[in-house]
């Protein structure tokens, strides 16, 4: 409380000092406009509907002219003749302005400012944000040795005017930690810290910055901020909040940042990539930015009402992201503060009103576009399809193909499918697995929620190319079907195979499958999903058990052949880990083959056909030749084979590449009307696409469409776009923008703390070719950024928000950074770039509690394995039930565009970080690292773990305290092994059984403390 009182006491004096030092002359934009806007514009501003007395105080002509009363509000240079001064100082409450029921009354300082302004001639200026930035002259500074680049000159000049000295440079451990978090969202590794500390070259710091800029994690970190702006989520919002697959667009954003796509192209492609000449699929994919809004599937809605809301959302979001203006305030009436009319709002609306969508289930237009981060096999789908389609058009010599095929199978008469005999069978969930006479395996007994079958077999074959899995039926299974669930179905999440040399068990091969085909797959549960490496959600192969109750067969083609000379042990794993419980395969049977991939059939080539093919041509009878030809045409017809290949590729592409919503204008332009009070069903006059008059006009030759609008936004003469962008970059690094109200550069927004620096940065951004990485590099190489944040309580009290930039940035990490850093130091973090959203730990029942809708209810499908430890960027984002872990740490719902997140400090956050399963499990894994990597002595291990978390070594006093806590807990857990076991079993990962449980549990408790230190969750 004393600290708060000290800050509040010092703040008014500080502000007065700043104003007095910065300006003897009153400046309209900085000093006067905020007063008029906050206290007067509601009744005397741009909105004619609420304007009183015919007076506009936002325009000099009206303010100095005659109002309805016949008096002038302002007489320049004459305070006594200015009715404004009379009314704001009137003692009669009925005369005093603002009125009692209006805005707060002016204080003495505000009245003095207006008085001085009128005395100085009442000069008006256009709002600073609506004037294009001009190259400012570098100010003079006394301490010429401090600046490292021009940013510092502007900052230092302001500090010197205020009589304040900049802080010293931060320590090197602090600098690398700050840079690592700011550019990658992750802490530096010990190797990175040691290399930086050892590098004494003049360019050591700059080189370190460049290394982090080149990291793939940079794109992931930058994308997180953009997803807030883009209101990205993995669900549709509204009542049912069903799932959508828009993650491919998220991959586009990550890739764009890593490729350092210039901001002007980044802008144009997201707003209008579909309208570019010869637009590529990736440019169309980029337009998913403006399809990230909520979409309803509720029956009974008025279609046009919701379609209108979608268009409104696009315009408002675009206005906030690129213009930092509250454009939406002009939807129902003239903007009350900024010079944007209602008609101009709908002129902007017209740019976004051409998408052929509906309000109800308005998901179209959509397109399947491969992620730019997808594996090469996914990116090659279209290339291979094009090749096959071209081959299909060529003339085909059937006899030549028949002869080649016949020679091929006769040369390998013993090939085909060989059923393998299971040697060992094990179930992770306690299922009884029994080998039957036909070498199939019958499941019975316990039917766990999730289960993994581990089955081994042996073979002497080599050069094997495929595996066949038969899901057979049996009378003992539910309904006599192929699955163990009550509806006869199964959901096979993943099929895995490891081949081990019998002669030399150290030789092993993880068999990868390039593609899979099945004689039947349930809709949305294609066989390809059983080899895609994911067990998230309901992902897997299913066969419509309730309606079919028939056997099903799948063939898995390998990326490369397998099998060792001297024999091979085959280790099969059937993983049943999807969201659907008790859905195991009831009676699996495995076969293998070495047939060439082009000859593979689900059920093999019949023996009689092989016998005929083995004969010489002149020894076959006419009947045999006919039988051979008919079989070939039925099963291996080159044209049909190509058609099947095309169909299979398209099926796999559909399974692997979801349809992503994109922007696309309809062929027949839709008329746009000004909507009375913003109501969809009250159209008034028709309007055409255009931009507000306060901005530079669109080029006369430009088409009036989204592309022209996007190009207009990034025109070098535009007053806002570059300023808004660099201000957000500054906000990201310093915690607050040069314009504090980064969401509002309008009249209600705050004047820049360093207006000349803001303009210089904006112009430098444009001059660099809108180079985003260069802008980060420029700011982070400045002396301003490199200052320490440890400056003492007095300095904090003088400038609590660091608006003068007399110290380095210090702030709590974002929700994603805290979780990701915890996973990183524990060794759990899976650093795989891009891909589908995943489902980390979450309290059970939350989805059903908060979003339980008839026929749309779904339990949270918690992931397994790697999916629990991917970066938070990939966490499934449900709008109505966002991740409680991230939400507790101030992540938004993403219902709407979020320009800046709040930062709170609550007991619930500490409880989460101490007790959340993700954090307790990570603490255990960190403790394991300390025991296995940290050295032999307890002190070395503690020091190793502490440094991993904080990037520095503990002091002797800290080390002694940590050692004492550890030794106390070792004694406790040695006497209570059950307590140690309970702690070590938190989380899905298994504890290291080679380590002493008491020591591991004691270190786990200590690392929980480390991960909750202030240093662990802040940049400093």
CSV table of C-alpha atoms in Angstrom, one decimal, residues 159-498:
chain,number,residue,atom,x,y,z
A,159,UNK,CA,15.1,12.0,-21.3
A,160,UNK,CA,17.4,14.9,-21.2
A,161,UNK,CA,14.6,17.3,-21.4
A,162,UNK,CA,13.1,15.6,-18.4
A,163,UNK,CA,16.5,15.6,-16.6
A,164,UNK,CA,16.6,11.8,-16.4
A,165,UNK,CA,19.5,9.6,-17.3
A,166,UNK,CA,19.0,6.3,-19.1
A,167,UNK,CA,19.7,3.0,-17.2
A,168,UNK,CA,22.9,1.0,-17.7
A,169,UNK,CA,22.9,-1.9,-20.1
A,170,UNK,CA,21.5,-5.2,-18.7
A,171,UNK,CA,23.7,-8.1,-17.9
A,172,UNK,CA,24.4,-10.5,-20.7
A,173,UNK,CA,22.4,-13.4,-19.2
A,174,UNK,CA,19.4,-11.0,-19.0
A,175,UNK,CA,19.9,-9.8,-22.6
A,176,UNK,CA,19.9,-13.2,-24.2
A,177,UNK,CA,16.9,-14.3,-22.1
A,178,UNK,CA,15.1,-11.1,-23.1
A,179,UNK,CA,15.9,-11.6,-26.8
A,180,UNK,CA,15.1,-15.3,-26.8
A,181,UNK,CA,11.7,-14.8,-25.3
A,182,UNK,CA,10.9,-11.8,-27.5
A,183,UNK,CA,11.9,-13.5,-30.8
A,184,UNK,CA,11.0,-17.2,-30.2
A,185,UNK,CA,8.7,-17.2,-27.1
A,186,UNK,CA,11.2,-19.7,-25.6
A,187,UNK,CA,14.0,-19.4,-23.0
A,188,UNK,CA,17.6,-19.7,-24.2
A,189,UNK,CA,19.3,-23.1,-23.8
A,190,UNK,CA,22.4,-23.3,-21.6
A,191,UNK,CA,24.5,-23.9,-24.8
A,192,UNK,CA,23.2,-20.7,-26.3
A,193,UNK,CA,23.9,-18.8,-23.1
A,194,UNK,CA,27.4,-20.1,-22.8
A,195,UNK,CA,28.2,-19.4,-26.4
A,196,UNK,CA,27.0,-15.8,-26.0
A,197,UNK,CA,28.9,-15.3,-22.8
A,198,UNK,CA,32.0,-16.6,-24.4
A,199,UNK,CA,31.7,-14.4,-27.5
A,200,UNK,CA,33.5,-11.2,-26.7
A,201,UNK,CA,33.5,-9.9,-30.3
A,202,UNK,CA,31.9,-6.4,-31.0
A,203,UNK,CA,29.1,-8.1,-33.0
A,204,UNK,CA,28.3,-10.8,-30.4
A,205,UNK,CA,24.9,-9.2,-29.4
A,206,UNK,CA,23.8,-8.4,-33.0
A,207,UNK,CA,24.8,-11.9,-34.1
A,208,UNK,CA,22.8,-13.4,-31.3
A,209,UNK,CA,19.7,-11.4,-32.3
A,210,UNK,CA,20.1,-12.6,-35.9
A,211,UNK,CA,20.4,-16.3,-34.8
A,212,UNK,CA,17.0,-16.0,-33.0
A,213,UNK,CA,15.5,-14.2,-36.0
A,214,UNK,CA,16.5,-17.2,-38.1
A,215,UNK,CA,14.9,-19.8,-35.8
A,216,UNK,CA,11.8,-21.6,-37.0
A,217,UNK,CA,10.4,-20.8,-33.5
A,218,UNK,CA,10.4,-17.1,-34.5
A,219,UNK,CA,7.5,-17.7,-37.0
A,220,UNK,CA,5.5,-19.6,-34.4
A,221,UNK,CA,6.0,-16.9,-31.8
A,222,UNK,CA,5.1,-14.0,-34.1
A,223,UNK,CA,2.1,-16.0,-35.4
A,224,UNK,CA,0.7,-16.1,-31.8
A,225,UNK,CA,0.3,-12.3,-31.8
A,226,UNK,CA,-1.3,-12.3,-35.2
A,227,UNK,CA,-3.8,-15.0,-34.2
A,228,UNK,CA,-5.1,-12.7,-31.5
A,229,UNK,CA,-5.6,-10.0,-34.1
A,230,UNK,CA,-7.2,-12.4,-36.6
A,231,UNK,CA,-9.6,-13.8,-33.9
A,232,UNK,CA,-8.4,-17.3,-34.9
A,233,UNK,CA,-10.0,-20.3,-33.3
A,234,UNK,CA,-10.6,-24.0,-34.1
A,235,UNK,CA,-14.4,-23.7,-33.5
A,236,UNK,CA,-17.2,-21.7,-35.0
A,237,UNK,CA,-18.5,-20.0,-31.9
A,238,UNK,CA,-22.2,-19.2,-31.2
A,239,UNK,CA,-24.4,-21.7,-29.4
A,240,UNK,CA,-23.1,-25.0,-30.8
A,241,UNK,CA,-19.5,-23.9,-31.3
A,242,UNK,CA,-18.7,-26.8,-33.6
A,243,UNK,CA,-15.2,-27.6,-34.8
A,244,UNK,CA,-13.7,-26.1,-37.9
A,245,UNK,CA,-10.4,-26.9,-39.6
A,246,UNK,CA,-8.7,-23.6,-40.4
A,247,UNK,CA,-5.2,-24.6,-39.1
A,248,UNK,CA,-3.8,-24.6,-42.6
A,249,UNK,CA,-4.2,-20.8,-42.6
A,250,UNK,CA,-2.3,-20.7,-39.3
A,251,UNK,CA,0.5,-22.6,-40.9
A,252,UNK,CA,0.5,-20.0,-43.7
A,253,UNK,CA,1.0,-17.3,-41.1
A,254,UNK,CA,3.9,-19.1,-39.4
A,255,UNK,CA,5.6,-19.7,-42.7
A,256,UNK,CA,5.1,-16.1,-43.8
A,257,UNK,CA,6.9,-14.8,-40.7
A,258,UNK,CA,9.7,-17.3,-41.1
A,259,UNK,CA,10.1,-16.4,-44.7
A,260,UNK,CA,10.0,-12.7,-43.7
A,261,UNK,CA,7.3,-11.9,-46.1
A,262,UNK,CA,7.2,-8.1,-46.4
A,263,UNK,CA,4.4,-6.5,-44.5
A,264,UNK,CA,2.8,-5.0,-47.6
A,265,UNK,CA,2.6,-8.4,-49.3
A,266,UNK,CA,1.5,-9.9,-46.0
A,267,UNK,CA,-1.3,-7.4,-45.9
A,268,UNK,CA,-2.4,-7.7,-49.6
A,269,UNK,CA,-2.4,-11.5,-49.6
A,270,UNK,CA,-4.5,-11.8,-46.5
A,271,UNK,CA,-7.0,-9.2,-47.5
A,272,UNK,CA,-7.2,-9.8,-51.2
A,273,UNK,CA,-4.9,-12.6,-52.3
A,274,UNK,CA,-7.7,-14.2,-54.3
A,275,UNK,CA,-7.9,-11.1,-56.5
A,276,UNK,CA,-4.2,-10.9,-57.4
A,277,UNK,CA,-3.5,-11.7,-61.1
A,278,UNK,CA,-2.9,-15.5,-61.5
A,279,UNK,CA,-3.4,-15.9,-57.8
A,280,UNK,CA,-1.7,-19.0,-56.4
A,281,UNK,CA,-3.3,-21.5,-54.0
A,282,UNK,CA,-1.1,-20.1,-51.2
A,283,UNK,CA,-2.3,-16.5,-51.9
A,284,UNK,CA,-5.9,-17.7,-51.8
A,285,UNK,CA,-5.1,-19.6,-48.5
A,286,UNK,CA,-3.9,-16.3,-47.0
A,287,UNK,CA,-7.3,-14.8,-47.3
A,288,UNK,CA,-8.5,-17.1,-44.5
A,289,UNK,CA,-7.6,-14.1,-42.3
A,290,UNK,CA,-11.1,-12.7,-43.0
A,291,UNK,CA,-12.9,-16.0,-42.6
A,292,UNK,CA,-11.9,-16.5,-39.0
A,293,UNK,CA,-15.1,-14.9,-37.7
A,294,UNK,CA,-17.7,-16.9,-35.9
A,295,UNK,CA,-20.3,-18.8,-38.0
A,296,UNK,CA,-23.6,-20.1,-36.7
A,297,UNK,CA,-25.3,-23.4,-37.5
A,298,UNK,CA,-28.4,-22.8,-35.4
A,299,UNK,CA,-31.7,-23.6,-37.1
A,300,UNK,CA,-34.3,-20.9,-37.3
A,301,UNK,CA,-32.0,-17.9,-37.7
A,302,UNK,CA,-32.6,-15.2,-40.3
A,303,UNK,CA,-30.0,-15.9,-42.9
A,304,UNK,CA,-29.3,-12.3,-44.0
A,305,UNK,CA,-29.0,-11.0,-40.4
A,306,UNK,CA,-26.1,-13.3,-39.7
A,307,UNK,CA,-24.5,-12.8,-43.1
A,308,UNK,CA,-24.5,-9.1,-42.4
A,309,UNK,CA,-22.8,-9.7,-39.1
A,310,UNK,CA,-20.0,-11.6,-40.8
A,311,UNK,CA,-19.3,-8.7,-43.1
A,312,UNK,CA,-19.4,-6.3,-40.2
A,313,UNK,CA,-16.9,-8.4,-38.4
A,314,UNK,CA,-14.5,-8.4,-41.4
A,315,UNK,CA,-14.6,-4.6,-41.7
A,316,UNK,CA,-14.3,-3.9,-37.9
A,317,UNK,CA,-11.4,-6.3,-37.6
A,318,UNK,CA,-9.6,-4.9,-40.7
A,319,UNK,CA,-10.1,-1.4,-39.3
A,320,UNK,CA,-8.6,-2.3,-35.9
A,321,UNK,CA,-5.7,-4.3,-37.3
A,322,UNK,CA,-4.5,-2.0,-40.0
A,323,UNK,CA,-5.9,1.4,-39.1
A,324,UNK,CA,-6.3,1.1,-35.3
A,325,UNK,CA,-9.6,2.9,-35.6
A,326,UNK,CA,-12.9,2.2,-34.0
A,327,UNK,CA,-14.6,2.1,-37.4
A,328,UNK,CA,-17.5,0.0,-36.0
A,329,UNK,CA,-18.7,3.1,-34.1
A,330,UNK,CA,-20.1,4.4,-37.4
A,331,UNK,CA,-22.3,1.4,-38.1
A,332,UNK,CA,-25.4,2.9,-36.6
A,333,UNK,CA,-24.7,6.7,-36.8
A,334,UNK,CA,-22.0,9.2,-37.5
A,335,UNK,CA,-18.8,8.5,-35.5
A,336,UNK,CA,-19.0,10.6,-32.4
A,337,UNK,CA,-15.3,11.3,-32.2
A,338,UNK,CA,-13.5,10.5,-35.4
A,339,UNK,CA,-14.4,12.2,-38.8
A,340,UNK,CA,-15.9,9.0,-40.2
A,341,UNK,CA,-19.5,9.2,-41.4
A,342,UNK,CA,-22.1,6.4,-41.4
A,343,UNK,CA,-22.1,6.6,-45.2
A,344,UNK,CA,-18.3,6.1,-45.3
A,345,UNK,CA,-18.6,3.1,-43.0
A,346,UNK,CA,-20.9,1.4,-45.5
A,347,UNK,CA,-18.6,2.4,-48.4
A,348,UNK,CA,-15.9,0.5,-46.6
A,349,UNK,CA,-18.4,-2.3,-45.9
A,350,UNK,CA,-19.0,-2.7,-49.6
A,351,UNK,CA,-15.4,-3.9,-50.1
A,352,UNK,CA,-16.2,-7.0,-47.9
A,353,UNK,CA,-19.8,-7.6,-49.0
A,354,UNK,CA,-19.1,-9.6,-52.1
A,355,UNK,CA,-18.5,-13.1,-50.6
A,356,UNK,CA,-21.0,-15.7,-51.8
A,357,UNK,CA,-21.8,-17.0,-48.3
A,358,UNK,CA,-24.9,-17.7,-46.1
A,359,UNK,CA,-25.6,-16.7,-42.6
A,360,UNK,CA,-26.6,-20.3,-41.6
A,361,UNK,CA,-23.6,-22.6,-42.1
A,362,UNK,CA,-21.9,-19.9,-44.1
A,363,UNK,CA,-18.7,-21.9,-44.6
A,364,UNK,CA,-18.4,-21.6,-48.4
A,365,UNK,CA,-16.3,-20.7,-50.3
A,366,UNK,CA,-13.7,-23.3,-49.2
A,367,UNK,CA,-10.8,-24.9,-50.9
A,368,UNK,CA,-8.3,-27.7,-50.2
A,369,UNK,CA,-4.9,-26.2,-50.1
A,370,UNK,CA,-1.8,-27.9,-48.7
A,371,UNK,CA,-0.1,-26.2,-45.8
A,372,UNK,CA,3.2,-24.5,-46.8
A,373,UNK,CA,4.6,-26.4,-43.8
A,374,UNK,CA,3.2,-29.8,-44.8
A,375,UNK,CA,5.5,-32.8,-45.5
A,376,UNK,CA,6.7,-33.1,-49.0
A,377,UNK,CA,4.3,-36.0,-49.6
A,378,UNK,CA,1.4,-33.7,-49.0
A,379,UNK,CA,2.8,-30.9,-51.2
A,380,UNK,CA,3.2,-33.4,-54.0
A,381,UNK,CA,-0.4,-34.4,-54.2
A,382,UNK,CA,-1.3,-31.9,-56.9
A,383,UNK,CA,1.9,-32.6,-58.8
A,384,UNK,CA,1.3,-36.4,-58.9
A,385,UNK,CA,-2.4,-35.9,-59.8
A,386,UNK,CA,-1.4,-33.7,-62.7
A,387,UNK,CA,1.0,-36.3,-63.9
A,388,UNK,CA,-1.5,-39.1,-63.7
A,389,UNK,CA,-4.2,-37.1,-65.4
A,390,UNK,CA,-1.8,-36.4,-68.2
A,391,UNK,CA,-0.9,-40.1,-68.4
A,392,UNK,CA,-4.6,-41.0,-68.6
A,393,UNK,CA,-5.0,-39.0,-71.7
A,394,UNK,CA,-2.3,-40.9,-73.6
A,395,UNK,CA,-3.1,-43.9,-75.8
A,396,UNK,CA,-2.6,-47.2,-73.9
A,397,UNK,CA,-1.3,-50.4,-75.5
A,398,UNK,CA,-3.2,-53.0,-73.4
A,399,UNK,CA,-1.4,-56.0,-74.8
A,400,UNK,CA,2.0,-54.5,-74.1
A,401,UNK,CA,1.0,-53.8,-70.5
A,402,UNK,CA,-0.5,-57.3,-70.2
A,403,UNK,CA,2.7,-58.9,-71.3
A,404,UNK,CA,4.8,-56.8,-68.9
A,405,UNK,CA,2.5,-57.6,-66.0
A,406,UNK,CA,2.5,-61.3,-66.8
A,407,UNK,CA,6.3,-61.4,-66.9
A,408,UNK,CA,6.4,-59.6,-63.6
A,409,UNK,CA,4.2,-62.0,-61.6
A,410,UNK,CA,5.7,-65.1,-63.3
A,411,UNK,CA,9.2,-64.0,-62.2
A,412,UNK,CA,8.0,-64.0,-58.6
A,413,UNK,CA,5.7,-67.0,-58.5
A,414,UNK,CA,5.9,-67.3,-54.7
A,415,UNK,CA,4.9,-63.8,-53.9
A,416,UNK,CA,1.5,-62.6,-52.7
A,417,UNK,CA,0.1,-62.3,-49.2
A,418,UNK,CA,1.5,-64.4,-46.4
A,419,UNK,CA,-0.4,-64.5,-43.2
A,420,UNK,CA,2.0,-64.1,-40.2
A,421,UNK,CA,1.6,-66.2,-37.1
A,422,UNK,CA,1.5,-64.2,-33.9
A,423,UNK,CA,4.1,-65.2,-31.3
A,424,UNK,CA,3.3,-62.9,-28.4
A,425,UNK,CA,0.3,-60.8,-27.8
A,426,UNK,CA,-0.1,-58.1,-25.1
A,427,UNK,CA,-2.8,-55.5,-24.3
A,428,UNK,CA,-2.1,-52.3,-22.4
A,429,UNK,CA,-5.6,-52.2,-21.0
A,430,UNK,CA,-5.9,-55.8,-19.8
A,431,UNK,CA,-7.8,-57.2,-22.9
A,432,UNK,CA,-7.4,-61.0,-23.3
A,433,UNK,CA,-5.8,-61.7,-26.7
A,434,UNK,CA,-6.2,-65.3,-28.0
A,435,UNK,CA,-4.6,-66.8,-31.2
A,436,UNK,CA,-7.0,-68.7,-33.3
A,437,UNK,CA,-6.3,-71.5,-35.8
A,438,UNK,CA,-6.4,-69.2,-38.8
A,439,UNK,CA,-3.6,-67.1,-37.1
A,440,UNK,CA,-6.1,-64.3,-36.3
A,441,UNK,CA,-6.3,-62.8,-32.8
A,442,UNK,CA,-9.5,-62.7,-30.9
A,443,UNK,CA,-10.0,-60.0,-28.2
A,444,UNK,CA,-12.2,-60.8,-25.2
A,445,UNK,CA,-12.6,-60.1,-21.5
A,446,UNK,CA,-11.8,-56.6,-20.3
A,447,UNK,CA,-12.8,-53.8,-22.7
A,448,UNK,CA,-10.8,-50.7,-21.5
A,449,UNK,CA,-11.6,-47.2,-22.6
A,450,UNK,CA,-8.3,-47.0,-24.5
A,451,UNK,CA,-6.1,-49.9,-25.5
A,452,UNK,CA,-2.8,-50.7,-27.4
A,453,UNK,CA,-2.3,-54.2,-28.8
A,454,UNK,CA,1.3,-55.2,-29.1
A,455,UNK,CA,1.8,-58.3,-31.3
A,456,UNK,CA,5.0,-59.9,-32.5
A,457,UNK,CA,5.7,-62.3,-35.3
A,458,UNK,CA,8.7,-63.5,-37.3
A,459,UNK,CA,9.5,-63.8,-41.0
A,460,UNK,CA,12.4,-64.9,-43.1
A,461,UNK,CA,11.2,-62.7,-46.1
A,462,UNK,CA,13.1,-59.6,-47.2
A,463,UNK,CA,12.3,-56.7,-49.4
A,464,UNK,CA,8.8,-56.6,-48.0
A,465,UNK,CA,6.6,-53.8,-49.4
A,466,UNK,CA,3.3,-53.9,-47.7
A,467,UNK,CA,1.3,-55.0,-44.7
A,468,UNK,CA,-2.3,-56.2,-44.7
A,469,UNK,CA,-4.6,-55.9,-41.7
A,470,UNK,CA,-7.9,-57.8,-41.7
A,471,UNK,CA,-10.5,-56.8,-39.2
A,472,UNK,CA,-12.5,-60.0,-39.1
A,473,UNK,CA,-15.8,-60.7,-37.5
A,474,UNK,CA,-16.6,-63.3,-34.8
A,475,UNK,CA,-19.8,-64.5,-33.1
A,476,UNK,CA,-18.4,-63.6,-29.7
A,477,UNK,CA,-18.0,-59.9,-30.6
A,478,UNK,CA,-20.8,-57.4,-30.1
A,479,UNK,CA,-23.4,-58.0,-32.8
A,480,UNK,CA,-21.1,-60.4,-34.5
A,481,UNK,CA,-19.2,-57.4,-36.0
A,482,UNK,CA,-15.5,-56.5,-36.4
A,483,UNK,CA,-15.3,-54.1,-33.4
A,484,UNK,CA,-15.6,-54.4,-29.6
A,485,UNK,CA,-17.9,-51.5,-29.0
A,486,UNK,CA,-21.6,-52.3,-28.3
A,487,UNK,CA,-22.4,-51.0,-31.8
A,488,UNK,CA,-19.9,-53.5,-33.4
A,489,UNK,CA,-17.6,-50.7,-34.6
A,490,UNK,CA,-13.9,-49.9,-33.9
A,491,UNK,CA,-11.8,-46.8,-34.2
A,492,UNK,CA,-8.2,-47.7,-34.9
A,493,UNK,CA,-6.2,-44.5,-34.1
A,494,UNK,CA,-2.8,-45.6,-35.4
A,495,UNK,CA,-1.0,-48.7,-36.9
A,496,UNK,CA,2.7,-48.9,-36.2
A,497,UNK,CA,5.3,-51.5,-37.1
A,498,UNK,CA,9.0,-52.0,-36.0
